[in-house]
Amino acid sequence: MGDNPDFDDKEIKEEKNGLDLRKTNPSKSVDLEEQIECTSISNENQDNRPSTTTRLYKRRWVMVFLFSCYSLCNAFQWIQYGIINNIFMKFYNVDSFTIDWMSMVYMLTYIPFIWPVSWLLDKKGLRLIALMATAINCLGTWIKVASVRSNLFWVTMLGQFASSLSQVFILGMPSRLASVWFGSEEVSTACSIGVFGNQLGIAIGFLVPPILVPNVDNIDELAYHISIMFYITAGVATVIFILVVFMFQEKPEIPPTLAQVQARSIPPEDYSYMASILRLLRNLPFMLLVISYGLNVGCFYAVSTLLNRMIIEHYPGEEVNAGRIGLTIVIAGMVGSLICGIWLDKTKTYKQTTLAVYLLSFVGMVVYAFTLNLGHLWVVFVTSGALGFFMTGYLPLGFEFAVELTFPECEGTSSGLLNCSAQIFGIIFTIGQGKIIEHFGTFAGNIFLCVFLLIGTIMTAFIKSDLRRQKANHLAETQVASKQAGISPPASLQEVKV
């Protein structure tokens, strides 16, 4: 086993420690609590006693990379219409609000479909969800390829709907994927990497469409440029689908953390999806997080969707720079996400970090609102970068804080509720800010968002920091240490269940 490249060195050391523990207690039977601490997988070279507790597989990085790739491809399509809003208005001969719906359909589709998808994730696991996500996404991209004619707006909307349906299978996965495959000291970083792929897709969606589709007057030439963008997207989506089919795996044979050992020990017949939903709805700290998360991410969706309109109003003819400003927002957010993920793994200060980042998101939005109309694009780049660093960097914080507050509930279910809240507020804020910009200007529209970010900051301050997953890991580690020392374990892991 030591020659197997799929294991990290430290995992092999853990296995040896587990074997040493069995040798020092050869006569001790394996009771129920030891089954929580150990996997139920038998060691073929021993006498059917459970082997080591946990193990990290190197292939976990392949899993998170594949997820990031198909999340990237899907997120690119979310913003590819909105960032060149005026160009698609001209090509399909529709109004601005209609093109806004090409973004908002992502939000609207999520709300009804998250419930059956969360149930599927609970019952069928990660692989089926990944296959469905990539297959539907691939289908959507090829439908768009067939829509490059001025009278076929309904076809391109159908393709965008398929892509939005694929997103439902994607947004709730980062925290679940991180918990299933990664160790307790890297789970927040892994979640950040999963979110990173989605953010990178949005960044590319801001940058590439204005470059591939220039604002030309000839409709035939415009159709050619749009078709090039759609063909590239479809080709990438197809390759990613094939990779997922052959490489994406459900879960590691041996769980990576003692918390996952406990989660696997719960018999399937004891689990009820509806009971899980009801427990989450009765969890007050989590529900406060659901609302505050929705307010923050909903503001980000509104700013991203309406960015082209806001920039063009103050800086006419700057479609390409509007895309670059969007790119700046997301790239800064990607850096913020990774830093926050690493920080959480090191400090476990979920409440404090979430509150600090939320407050700074509010401050960044205020600064952006007051500087957008100064007439200096470089100022907009700087303020947008600061806004993105905190507002987009907040995404993995919300996911991981939710998992801590709701353990051992399914991570996909808690993430699904967070994202559902974000989609609802995203639709409300996008329509509301769009109407305010239309009648009162961009400054009033941005102040509208600032008010809700302030409300979200206050709500975050009232969230009780009940870190259940950390308690489960700590208690399990304490039990293992107690058994190694030859004393009775302090308590049962079952006490941390909801």
Short mmCIF file of C-alpha atoms in Angstrom, two decimals:
data_model
loop_
_atom_site.label_atom_id
_atom_site.label_comp_id
_atom_site.label_asym_id
_atom_site.label_seq_id
_atom_site.Cartn_x
_atom_site.Cartn_y
_atom_site.Cartn_z
CA MET A 1 0.00 0.00 0.00
CA GLY A 2 2.91 2.32 0.63
CA ASP A 3 3.79 2.18 -3.08
CA ASN A 4 0.36 3.37 -4.18
CA PRO A 5 0.72 6.90 -5.63
CA ASP A 6 -2.94 7.63 -4.93
CA PHE A 7 -2.30 8.15 -1.21
CA ASP A 8 -0.52 11.03 0.51
CA ASP A 9 2.44 10.14 2.74
CA LYS A 10 0.72 11.42 5.86
CA GLU A 11 -2.22 9.11 5.18
CA ILE A 12 0.06 6.07 5.23
CA LYS A 13 1.45 7.27 8.54
CA GLU A 14 -2.10 7.49 9.92
CA GLU A 15 -2.72 3.90 8.81
CA LYS A 16 0.37 2.69 10.64
CA ASN A 17 -0.75 4.48 13.77
CA GLY A 18 -4.11 2.74 13.46
CA LEU A 19 -2.44 -0.64 13.16
CA ASP A 20 -0.23 0.08 16.17
CA LEU A 21 -3.35 0.92 18.19
CA ARG A 22 -4.87 -2.44 17.33
CA LYS A 23 -1.69 -4.25 18.29
CA THR A 24 -1.61 -2.60 21.72
CA ASN A 25 -5.21 -3.62 22.36
CA PRO A 26 -5.48 -7.06 20.66
CA SER A 27 -8.18 -8.35 22.94
CA LYS A 28 -10.42 -5.29 22.76
CA SER A 29 -13.58 -5.85 20.72
CA VAL A 30 -14.77 -3.30 18.20
CA ASP A 31 -17.88 -1.70 19.63
CA LEU A 32 -20.29 0.80 18.06
CA GLU A 33 -18.23 3.87 18.92
CA GLU A 34 -15.12 2.35 17.36
CA GLN A 35 -17.16 1.82 14.20
CA ILE A 36 -17.79 5.55 14.17
CA GLU A 37 -14.08 6.17 14.48
CA CYS A 38 -13.10 3.52 11.94
CA THR A 39 -14.33 2.68 8.48
CA SER A 40 -16.32 -0.46 7.91
CA ILE A 41 -13.85 -1.58 5.24
CA SER A 42 -12.08 -4.78 6.24
CA ASN A 43 -8.34 -5.20 6.10
CA GLU A 44 -7.79 -8.28 3.97
CA ASN A 45 -4.47 -9.06 5.64
CA GLN A 46 -5.98 -8.95 9.15
CA ASP A 47 -8.96 -10.72 10.69
CA ASN A 48 -11.78 -8.55 9.32
CA ARG A 49 -11.21 -5.83 11.89
CA PRO A 50 -11.65 -2.27 10.61
CA SER A 51 -8.50 -0.54 9.35
CA THR A 52 -7.44 3.08 9.73
CA THR A 53 -9.93 5.83 10.45
CA THR A 54 -9.47 8.24 7.57
CA ARG A 55 -7.40 8.67 4.43
CA LEU A 56 -6.79 11.44 1.89
CA TYR A 57 -6.61 10.40 -1.76
CA LYS A 58 -4.52 12.39 -4.22
CA ARG A 59 -7.28 12.01 -6.79
CA ARG A 60 -9.31 14.51 -4.72
CA TRP A 61 -7.52 17.26 -6.66
CA VAL A 62 -8.70 15.75 -9.95
CA MET A 63 -12.29 15.80 -8.66
CA VAL A 64 -12.23 19.45 -7.66
CA PHE A 65 -10.44 20.37 -10.92
CA LEU A 66 -13.11 18.66 -13.04
CA PHE A 67 -15.85 20.35 -11.06
CA SER A 68 -14.18 23.74 -11.46
CA CYS A 69 -13.92 23.21 -15.23
CA TYR A 70 -17.58 22.48 -15.86
CA SER A 71 -18.64 25.15 -13.37
CA LEU A 72 -16.45 27.61 -15.32
CA CYS A 73 -18.05 26.70 -18.64
CA ASN A 74 -21.54 27.15 -17.24
CA ALA A 75 -20.80 30.42 -15.44
CA PHE A 76 -19.32 31.91 -18.63
CA GLN A 77 -22.71 31.56 -20.31
CA TRP A 78 -24.53 33.33 -17.50
CA ILE A 79 -23.01 36.72 -18.30
CA GLN A 80 -22.09 36.36 -22.01
CA TYR A 81 -25.28 38.14 -23.13
CA GLY A 82 -25.47 40.80 -20.43
CA ILE A 83 -21.95 42.15 -20.83
CA ILE A 84 -22.67 43.04 -24.50
CA ASN A 85 -26.30 43.87 -23.83
CA ASN A 86 -26.48 46.61 -26.48
CA ILE A 87 -25.02 44.34 -29.21
CA PHE A 88 -27.52 41.52 -28.64
CA MET A 89 -30.34 44.08 -28.49
CA LYS A 90 -29.38 45.16 -32.00
CA PHE A 91 -28.87 41.64 -33.36
CA TYR A 92 -32.13 40.13 -32.08
CA ASN A 93 -34.07 43.42 -32.23
CA VAL A 94 -35.25 43.23 -28.61
CA ASP A 95 -35.14 45.70 -25.73
CA SER A 96 -32.64 45.94 -22.88
CA PHE A 97 -34.90 44.33 -20.29
CA THR A 98 -35.34 41.26 -22.51
CA ILE A 99 -31.57 40.76 -22.67
CA ASP A 100 -31.43 41.20 -18.88
CA TRP A 101 -33.63 38.10 -18.67
CA MET A 102 -30.87 36.09 -20.35
CA SER A 103 -29.05 36.52 -17.06
CA MET A 104 -32.06 36.43 -14.77
CA VAL A 105 -33.27 33.12 -16.24
CA TYR A 106 -30.33 31.54 -14.38
CA MET A 107 -31.79 32.89 -11.16
CA LEU A 108 -35.43 32.09 -11.94
CA THR A 109 -34.75 28.50 -13.03
CA TYR A 110 -32.85 27.74 -9.85
CA ILE A 111 -35.72 28.46 -7.48
CA PRO A 112 -38.16 25.64 -8.41
CA PHE A 113 -35.57 23.10 -9.55
CA ILE A 114 -33.22 23.22 -6.54
CA TRP A 115 -35.58 21.05 -4.47
CA PRO A 116 -35.60 17.95 -6.72
CA VAL A 117 -31.90 18.42 -7.50
CA SER A 118 -31.02 18.59 -3.79
CA TRP A 119 -33.02 15.41 -3.25
CA LEU A 120 -31.09 13.73 -6.08
CA LEU A 121 -27.78 14.87 -4.58
CA ASP A 122 -28.79 13.40 -1.22
CA LYS A 123 -30.02 10.10 -2.65
CA LYS A 124 -27.80 9.48 -5.69
CA GLY A 125 -24.58 11.32 -4.86
CA LEU A 126 -22.03 13.46 -6.63
CA ARG A 127 -21.37 11.48 -9.82
CA LEU A 128 -24.95 11.48 -11.14
CA ILE A 129 -25.26 15.21 -10.41
CA ALA A 130 -21.98 15.90 -12.23
CA LEU A 131 -23.07 13.86 -15.27
CA MET A 132 -26.43 15.60 -15.48
CA ALA A 133 -24.85 19.04 -15.05
CA THR A 134 -22.35 18.56 -17.86
CA ALA A 135 -24.80 16.81 -20.21
CA ILE A 136 -27.45 19.54 -19.92
CA ASN A 137 -24.82 22.26 -20.18
CA CYS A 138 -23.42 20.67 -23.34
CA LEU A 139 -26.92 20.45 -24.84
CA GLY A 140 -27.56 24.13 -24.13
CA THR A 141 -24.38 25.25 -25.88
CA TRP A 142 -25.28 23.36 -29.08
CA ILE A 143 -28.81 24.79 -29.07
CA LYS A 144 -27.24 28.27 -29.03
CA VAL A 145 -25.11 27.34 -32.04
CA ALA A 146 -28.39 26.86 -33.95
CA SER A 147 -29.77 30.25 -32.83
CA VAL A 148 -27.51 32.66 -34.74
CA ARG A 149 -30.20 34.35 -36.82
CA SER A 150 -31.97 37.59 -35.97
CA ASN A 151 -35.40 35.94 -35.93
CA LEU A 152 -34.37 33.06 -33.64
CA PHE A 153 -34.24 34.78 -30.28
CA TRP A 154 -36.53 32.10 -28.82
CA VAL A 155 -33.96 29.44 -29.76
CA THR A 156 -31.11 31.25 -28.02
CA MET A 157 -33.39 31.70 -24.99
CA LEU A 158 -34.08 27.95 -25.05
CA GLY A 159 -30.34 27.27 -25.05
CA GLN A 160 -29.84 29.69 -22.18
CA PHE A 161 -32.62 27.97 -20.26
CA ALA A 162 -30.83 24.63 -20.66
CA SER A 163 -27.61 26.22 -19.39
CA SER A 164 -29.49 27.72 -16.45
CA LEU A 165 -30.94 24.30 -15.61
CA SER A 166 -27.42 22.89 -15.61
CA GLN A 167 -26.43 25.54 -13.08
CA VAL A 168 -28.91 24.07 -10.59
CA PHE A 169 -26.76 20.91 -10.52
CA ILE A 170 -23.58 22.97 -9.97
CA LEU A 171 -24.02 25.73 -7.39
CA GLY A 172 -24.65 23.49 -4.39
CA MET A 173 -21.73 21.14 -5.00
CA PRO A 174 -18.55 22.94 -3.77
CA SER A 175 -19.12 22.40 -0.04
CA ARG A 176 -20.40 18.82 -0.59
CA LEU A 177 -17.45 17.94 -2.81
CA ALA A 178 -15.01 19.44 -0.30
CA SER A 179 -16.53 17.55 2.63
CA VAL A 180 -16.66 14.21 0.80
CA TRP A 181 -13.10 14.30 -0.58
CA PHE A 182 -10.95 16.65 1.57
CA GLY A 183 -9.48 16.65 5.07
CA SER A 184 -10.60 18.93 7.88
CA GLU A 185 -7.54 21.17 7.50
CA GLU A 186 -8.17 21.84 3.80
CA VAL A 187 -11.93 21.63 3.39
CA SER A 188 -12.47 25.41 3.26
CA THR A 189 -9.64 25.83 0.77
CA ALA A 190 -11.14 23.07 -1.39
CA CYS A 191 -14.55 24.76 -1.27
CA SER A 192 -12.87 28.02 -2.32
CA ILE A 193 -11.24 26.25 -5.28
CA GLY A 194 -14.65 24.90 -6.30
CA VAL A 195 -16.14 28.40 -6.16
CA PHE A 196 -12.99 29.67 -7.91
CA GLY A 197 -13.96 27.83 -11.09
CA ASN A 198 -17.38 29.48 -11.17
CA GLN A 199 -15.84 32.90 -10.61
CA LEU A 200 -13.24 32.32 -13.32
CA GLY A 201 -16.04 31.46 -15.72
CA ILE A 202 -17.80 34.73 -14.91
CA ALA A 203 -14.49 36.57 -15.36
CA ILE A 204 -14.02 35.04 -18.81
CA GLY A 205 -17.66 35.85 -19.54
CA PHE A 206 -16.93 39.50 -18.84
CA LEU A 207 -13.70 39.57 -20.87
CA VAL A 208 -14.18 37.39 -23.96
CA PRO A 209 -17.61 38.32 -25.48
CA PRO A 210 -16.72 42.00 -26.04
CA ILE A 211 -13.53 40.83 -27.80
CA LEU A 212 -15.11 38.07 -29.91
CA VAL A 213 -18.26 40.08 -30.77
CA PRO A 214 -17.35 43.67 -31.72
CA ASN A 215 -20.07 46.29 -32.06
CA VAL A 216 -20.42 46.36 -35.86
CA ASP A 217 -23.44 47.55 -37.86
CA ASN A 218 -23.52 44.75 -40.45
CA ILE A 219 -25.89 42.06 -39.13
CA ASP A 220 -24.31 39.27 -41.21
CA GLU A 221 -20.87 40.10 -39.86
CA LEU A 222 -22.31 40.26 -36.36
CA ALA A 223 -23.88 36.81 -36.83
CA TYR A 224 -20.48 35.43 -37.86
CA HIS A 225 -18.79 36.74 -34.70
CA ILE A 226 -21.60 35.46 -32.45
CA SER A 227 -21.43 32.01 -34.07
CA ILE A 228 -17.67 31.84 -33.41
CA MET A 229 -18.31 32.50 -29.70
CA PHE A 230 -21.07 29.89 -29.54
CA TYR A 231 -19.01 27.22 -31.36
CA ILE A 232 -16.05 27.71 -29.02
CA THR A 233 -18.33 27.37 -25.99
CA ALA A 234 -19.97 24.23 -27.38
CA GLY A 235 -16.60 22.62 -28.13
CA VAL A 236 -15.31 23.27 -24.62
CA ALA A 237 -18.54 21.99 -23.03
CA THR A 238 -18.35 18.77 -25.07
CA VAL A 239 -14.75 18.03 -24.05
CA ILE A 240 -15.57 18.64 -20.38
CA PHE A 241 -18.60 16.32 -20.58
CA ILE A 242 -16.42 13.51 -21.96
CA LEU A 243 -13.82 14.03 -19.21
CA VAL A 244 -16.48 13.88 -16.50
CA VAL A 245 -17.96 10.67 -17.93
CA PHE A 246 -14.62 8.86 -17.74
CA MET A 247 -12.91 10.48 -14.72
CA PHE A 248 -15.38 11.81 -12.16
CA GLN A 249 -15.88 9.49 -9.16
CA GLU A 250 -18.60 9.38 -6.53
CA LYS A 251 -16.54 9.38 -3.31
CA PRO A 252 -13.31 7.98 -1.84
CA GLU A 253 -13.39 4.41 -0.60
CA ILE A 254 -12.27 5.55 2.86
CA PRO A 255 -13.61 8.90 4.18
CA PRO A 256 -11.20 11.82 4.66
CA THR A 257 -12.39 13.01 8.09
CA LEU A 258 -13.95 11.59 11.24
CA ALA A 259 -16.94 13.84 10.60
CA GLN A 260 -17.46 12.03 7.29
CA VAL A 261 -17.07 8.68 9.07
CA GLN A 262 -19.94 9.72 11.29
CA ALA A 263 -22.02 10.96 8.35
CA ARG A 264 -21.57 7.63 6.56
CA SER A 265 -22.52 5.73 9.71
CA ILE A 266 -26.09 7.08 9.58
CA PRO A 267 -28.27 4.33 8.00
CA PRO A 268 -30.05 5.47 4.80
CA GLU A 269 -33.40 4.43 6.23
CA ASP A 270 -32.87 6.88 9.10
CA TYR A 271 -32.50 9.81 6.70
CA SER A 272 -35.46 11.84 5.46
CA TYR A 273 -34.99 14.70 2.99
CA MET A 274 -38.10 16.53 4.16
CA ALA A 275 -37.13 16.07 7.80
CA SER A 276 -33.72 17.52 6.95
CA ILE A 277 -35.34 20.55 5.29
CA LEU A 278 -37.56 21.11 8.34
CA ARG A 279 -34.58 20.90 10.70
CA LEU A 280 -32.74 23.48 8.61
CA LEU A 281 -35.76 25.81 8.58
CA ARG A 282 -35.91 25.59 12.40
CA ASN A 283 -32.20 26.39 12.72
CA LEU A 284 -32.31 30.14 13.50
CA PRO A 285 -28.59 30.91 13.00
CA PHE A 286 -28.68 29.15 9.64
CA MET A 287 -31.84 30.99 8.53
CA LEU A 288 -30.23 34.32 9.39
CA LEU A 289 -27.30 33.27 7.23
CA VAL A 290 -29.65 32.24 4.40
CA ILE A 291 -31.18 35.73 4.28
CA SER A 292 -27.92 37.64 4.71
CA TYR A 293 -26.19 35.45 2.10
CA GLY A 294 -29.04 36.09 -0.33
CA LEU A 295 -28.76 39.85 0.18
CA ASN A 296 -25.01 39.88 -0.50
CA VAL A 297 -24.95 37.55 -3.50
CA GLY A 298 -28.16 39.05 -4.90
CA CYS A 299 -26.40 42.42 -4.97
CA PHE A 300 -23.47 40.84 -6.82
CA TYR A 301 -25.84 39.33 -9.41
CA ALA A 302 -27.52 42.71 -9.95
CA VAL A 303 -24.22 44.60 -10.34
CA SER A 304 -22.91 41.97 -12.78
CA THR A 305 -26.07 41.88 -14.89
CA LEU A 306 -26.42 45.66 -15.15
CA LEU A 307 -22.71 46.50 -15.38
CA ASN A 308 -22.80 47.16 -19.13
CA ARG A 309 -25.69 49.60 -18.76
CA MET A 310 -24.03 51.43 -15.87
CA ILE A 311 -20.67 51.80 -17.60
CA ILE A 312 -22.09 52.76 -21.00
CA GLU A 313 -24.24 55.48 -19.36
CA HIS A 314 -21.18 57.26 -17.98
CA TYR A 315 -18.57 56.10 -20.51
CA PRO A 316 -20.24 55.72 -23.95
CA GLY A 317 -18.58 53.34 -26.39
CA GLU A 318 -16.60 51.53 -23.69
CA GLU A 319 -18.10 48.05 -24.11
CA VAL A 320 -14.68 46.40 -23.97
CA ASN A 321 -13.73 48.29 -20.81
CA ALA A 322 -17.08 47.35 -19.27
CA GLY A 323 -16.04 43.74 -19.75
CA ARG A 324 -12.63 44.45 -18.28
CA ILE A 325 -14.21 46.09 -15.24
CA GLY A 326 -16.37 43.00 -14.76
CA LEU A 327 -13.22 40.90 -15.12
CA THR A 328 -11.54 43.02 -12.45
CA ILE A 329 -14.47 42.48 -10.07
CA VAL A 330 -14.34 38.71 -10.44
CA ILE A 331 -10.54 38.26 -10.52
CA ALA A 332 -10.27 40.27 -7.31
CA GLY A 333 -13.06 38.11 -5.87
CA MET A 334 -11.22 34.94 -6.84
CA VAL A 335 -8.18 36.12 -4.91
CA GLY A 336 -10.44 37.02 -2.00
CA SER A 337 -12.09 33.59 -2.09
CA LEU A 338 -8.80 31.71 -1.93
CA ILE A 339 -7.42 33.92 0.83
CA CYS A 340 -10.61 33.53 2.86
CA GLY A 341 -10.62 29.76 2.36
CA ILE A 342 -7.01 29.40 3.49
CA TRP A 343 -7.68 31.74 6.41
CA LEU A 344 -10.67 29.66 7.56
CA ASP A 345 -8.65 26.43 7.42
CA LYS A 346 -5.96 28.03 9.56
CA THR A 347 -8.10 29.89 12.10
CA LYS A 348 -11.64 28.36 12.02
CA THR A 349 -12.98 31.88 12.72
CA TYR A 350 -16.11 31.47 10.61
CA LYS A 351 -18.35 34.08 12.26
CA GLN A 352 -15.68 36.75 12.60
CA THR A 353 -14.37 36.37 9.06
CA THR A 354 -17.85 36.30 7.52
CA LEU A 355 -18.88 39.45 9.38
CA ALA A 356 -15.68 41.32 8.49
CA VAL A 357 -15.94 40.47 4.79
CA TYR A 358 -19.64 41.37 4.74
CA LEU A 359 -18.97 44.76 6.32
CA LEU A 360 -16.19 45.48 3.84
CA SER A 361 -18.54 44.48 0.97
CA PHE A 362 -20.92 47.18 2.16
CA VAL A 363 -18.11 49.73 2.36
CA GLY A 364 -16.90 48.73 -1.12
CA MET A 365 -20.40 49.19 -2.56
CA VAL A 366 -20.68 52.65 -1.05
CA VAL A 367 -17.30 53.71 -2.48
CA TYR A 368 -18.24 52.27 -5.91
CA ALA A 369 -21.54 54.17 -5.89
CA PHE A 370 -19.88 57.52 -5.13
CA THR A 371 -17.02 57.15 -7.64
CA LEU A 372 -18.71 55.63 -10.70
CA ASN A 373 -19.67 58.99 -12.21
CA LEU A 374 -16.38 60.85 -11.62
CA GLY A 375 -15.35 60.44 -15.28
CA HIS A 376 -12.13 58.49 -14.64
CA LEU A 377 -12.18 54.88 -15.76
CA TRP A 378 -9.10 54.00 -13.71
CA VAL A 379 -10.98 54.97 -10.56
CA VAL A 380 -13.82 52.63 -11.54
CA PHE A 381 -11.30 49.81 -12.05
CA VAL A 382 -9.85 50.35 -8.57
CA THR A 383 -13.18 50.61 -6.74
CA SER A 384 -14.63 47.67 -8.68
CA GLY A 385 -11.63 45.54 -7.73
CA ALA A 386 -12.09 46.39 -4.05
CA LEU A 387 -15.81 45.63 -4.28
CA GLY A 388 -15.19 42.31 -6.00
CA PHE A 389 -12.49 41.23 -3.55
CA PHE A 390 -14.96 41.26 -0.67
CA MET A 391 -18.36 40.71 -2.32
CA THR A 392 -17.27 37.76 -4.47
CA GLY A 393 -14.82 36.57 -1.82
CA TYR A 394 -17.81 36.15 0.48
CA LEU A 395 -19.24 33.22 -1.53
CA PRO A 396 -17.17 30.34 -0.09
CA LEU A 397 -17.45 31.85 3.39
CA GLY A 398 -21.22 31.53 3.25
CA PHE A 399 -21.03 27.91 2.06
CA GLU A 400 -18.58 26.82 4.72
CA PHE A 401 -20.26 28.73 7.56
CA ALA A 402 -23.55 27.05 6.57
CA VAL A 403 -21.98 23.58 6.70
CA GLU A 404 -20.62 24.33 10.18
CA LEU A 405 -24.03 25.54 11.41
CA THR A 406 -25.96 22.59 10.00
CA PHE A 407 -23.70 19.50 10.35
CA PRO A 408 -24.46 16.61 9.86
CA GLU A 409 -27.16 17.67 7.37
CA CYS A 410 -26.31 17.19 3.70
CA GLU A 411 -24.05 19.98 2.45
CA GLY A 412 -25.94 20.11 -0.85
CA THR A 413 -29.20 20.88 0.95
CA SER A 414 -27.79 23.74 3.03
CA SER A 415 -25.96 25.17 0.00
CA GLY A 416 -29.13 24.82 -2.05
CA LEU A 417 -31.10 26.95 0.41
CA LEU A 418 -28.35 29.59 0.37
CA ASN A 419 -28.33 29.71 -3.42
CA CYS A 420 -32.12 29.75 -3.61
CA SER A 421 -32.12 32.85 -1.41
CA ALA A 422 -29.44 34.41 -3.63
CA GLN A 423 -31.46 33.78 -6.81
CA ILE A 424 -34.63 35.28 -5.32
CA PHE A 425 -32.86 38.42 -4.16
CA GLY A 426 -30.88 38.50 -7.41
CA ILE A 427 -34.08 38.74 -9.46
CA ILE A 428 -35.58 41.35 -7.11
CA PHE A 429 -32.42 43.48 -7.05
CA THR A 430 -31.75 43.22 -10.80
CA ILE A 431 -35.28 44.30 -11.72
CA GLY A 432 -35.42 46.91 -8.93
CA GLN A 433 -32.03 48.42 -9.65
CA GLY A 434 -32.71 48.36 -13.39
CA LYS A 435 -35.92 50.36 -12.96
CA ILE A 436 -34.26 52.80 -10.56
CA ILE A 437 -31.38 53.35 -13.01
CA GLU A 438 -33.90 53.91 -15.80
CA HIS A 439 -35.81 56.60 -13.86
CA PHE A 440 -33.29 58.06 -11.38
CA GLY A 441 -29.79 57.15 -12.63
CA THR A 442 -27.02 54.76 -11.62
CA PHE A 443 -26.16 56.49 -8.33
CA ALA A 444 -29.66 55.94 -6.92
CA GLY A 445 -29.58 52.34 -8.16
CA ASN A 446 -26.31 51.62 -6.37
CA ILE A 447 -27.46 53.28 -3.14
CA PHE A 448 -30.50 50.97 -3.32
CA LEU A 449 -28.09 48.01 -3.08
CA CYS A 450 -26.05 49.65 -0.32
CA VAL A 451 -29.12 49.76 1.94
CA PHE A 452 -29.63 46.00 1.68
CA LEU A 453 -25.94 45.25 2.22
CA LEU A 454 -26.12 47.25 5.45
CA ILE A 455 -29.15 45.20 6.54
CA GLY A 456 -27.25 42.00 5.72
CA THR A 457 -24.25 43.12 7.76
CA ILE A 458 -26.44 43.72 10.80
CA MET A 459 -28.11 40.32 10.39
CA THR A 460 -24.72 38.58 10.14
CA ALA A 461 -23.69 40.15 13.45
CA PHE A 462 -26.62 38.36 15.14
CA ILE A 463 -25.73 34.86 13.86
CA LYS A 464 -24.74 32.55 16.71
CA SER A 465 -21.48 30.77 15.94
CA ASP A 466 -22.41 27.13 16.56
CA LEU A 467 -19.64 25.23 14.75
CA ARG A 468 -21.08 21.70 14.79
CA ARG A 469 -18.69 20.14 12.28
CA GLN A 470 -15.69 21.40 14.22
CA LYS A 471 -17.17 19.98 17.40
CA ALA A 472 -17.69 16.61 15.72
CA ASN A 473 -14.09 16.45 14.50
CA HIS A 474 -12.71 17.58 17.86
CA LEU A 475 -14.80 15.08 19.80
CA ALA A 476 -13.78 12.24 17.49
CA GLU A 477 -10.10 13.15 17.81
CA THR A 478 -10.48 13.29 21.59
CA GLN A 479 -12.03 9.82 21.61
CA VAL A 480 -9.19 8.40 19.54
CA ALA A 481 -6.60 10.00 21.85
CA SER A 482 -8.44 8.66 24.90
CA LYS A 483 -8.44 5.12 23.55
CA GLN A 484 -4.75 5.33 22.71
CA ALA A 485 -4.07 6.45 26.28
CA GLY A 486 -6.14 3.53 27.61
CA ILE A 487 -8.87 5.64 29.23
CA SER A 488 -12.60 5.81 28.56
CA PRO A 489 -13.69 8.17 25.77
CA PRO A 490 -15.38 11.35 27.06
CA ALA A 491 -18.59 11.19 25.04
CA SER A 492 -20.31 9.75 22.03
CA LEU A 493 -20.16 11.36 18.63
CA GLN A 494 -23.88 10.89 18.38
CA GLU A 495 -24.33 13.90 20.68
CA VAL A 496 -23.36 16.32 17.92
CA LYS A 497 -26.17 15.21 15.65
CA VAL A 498 -28.97 17.66 15.01
#
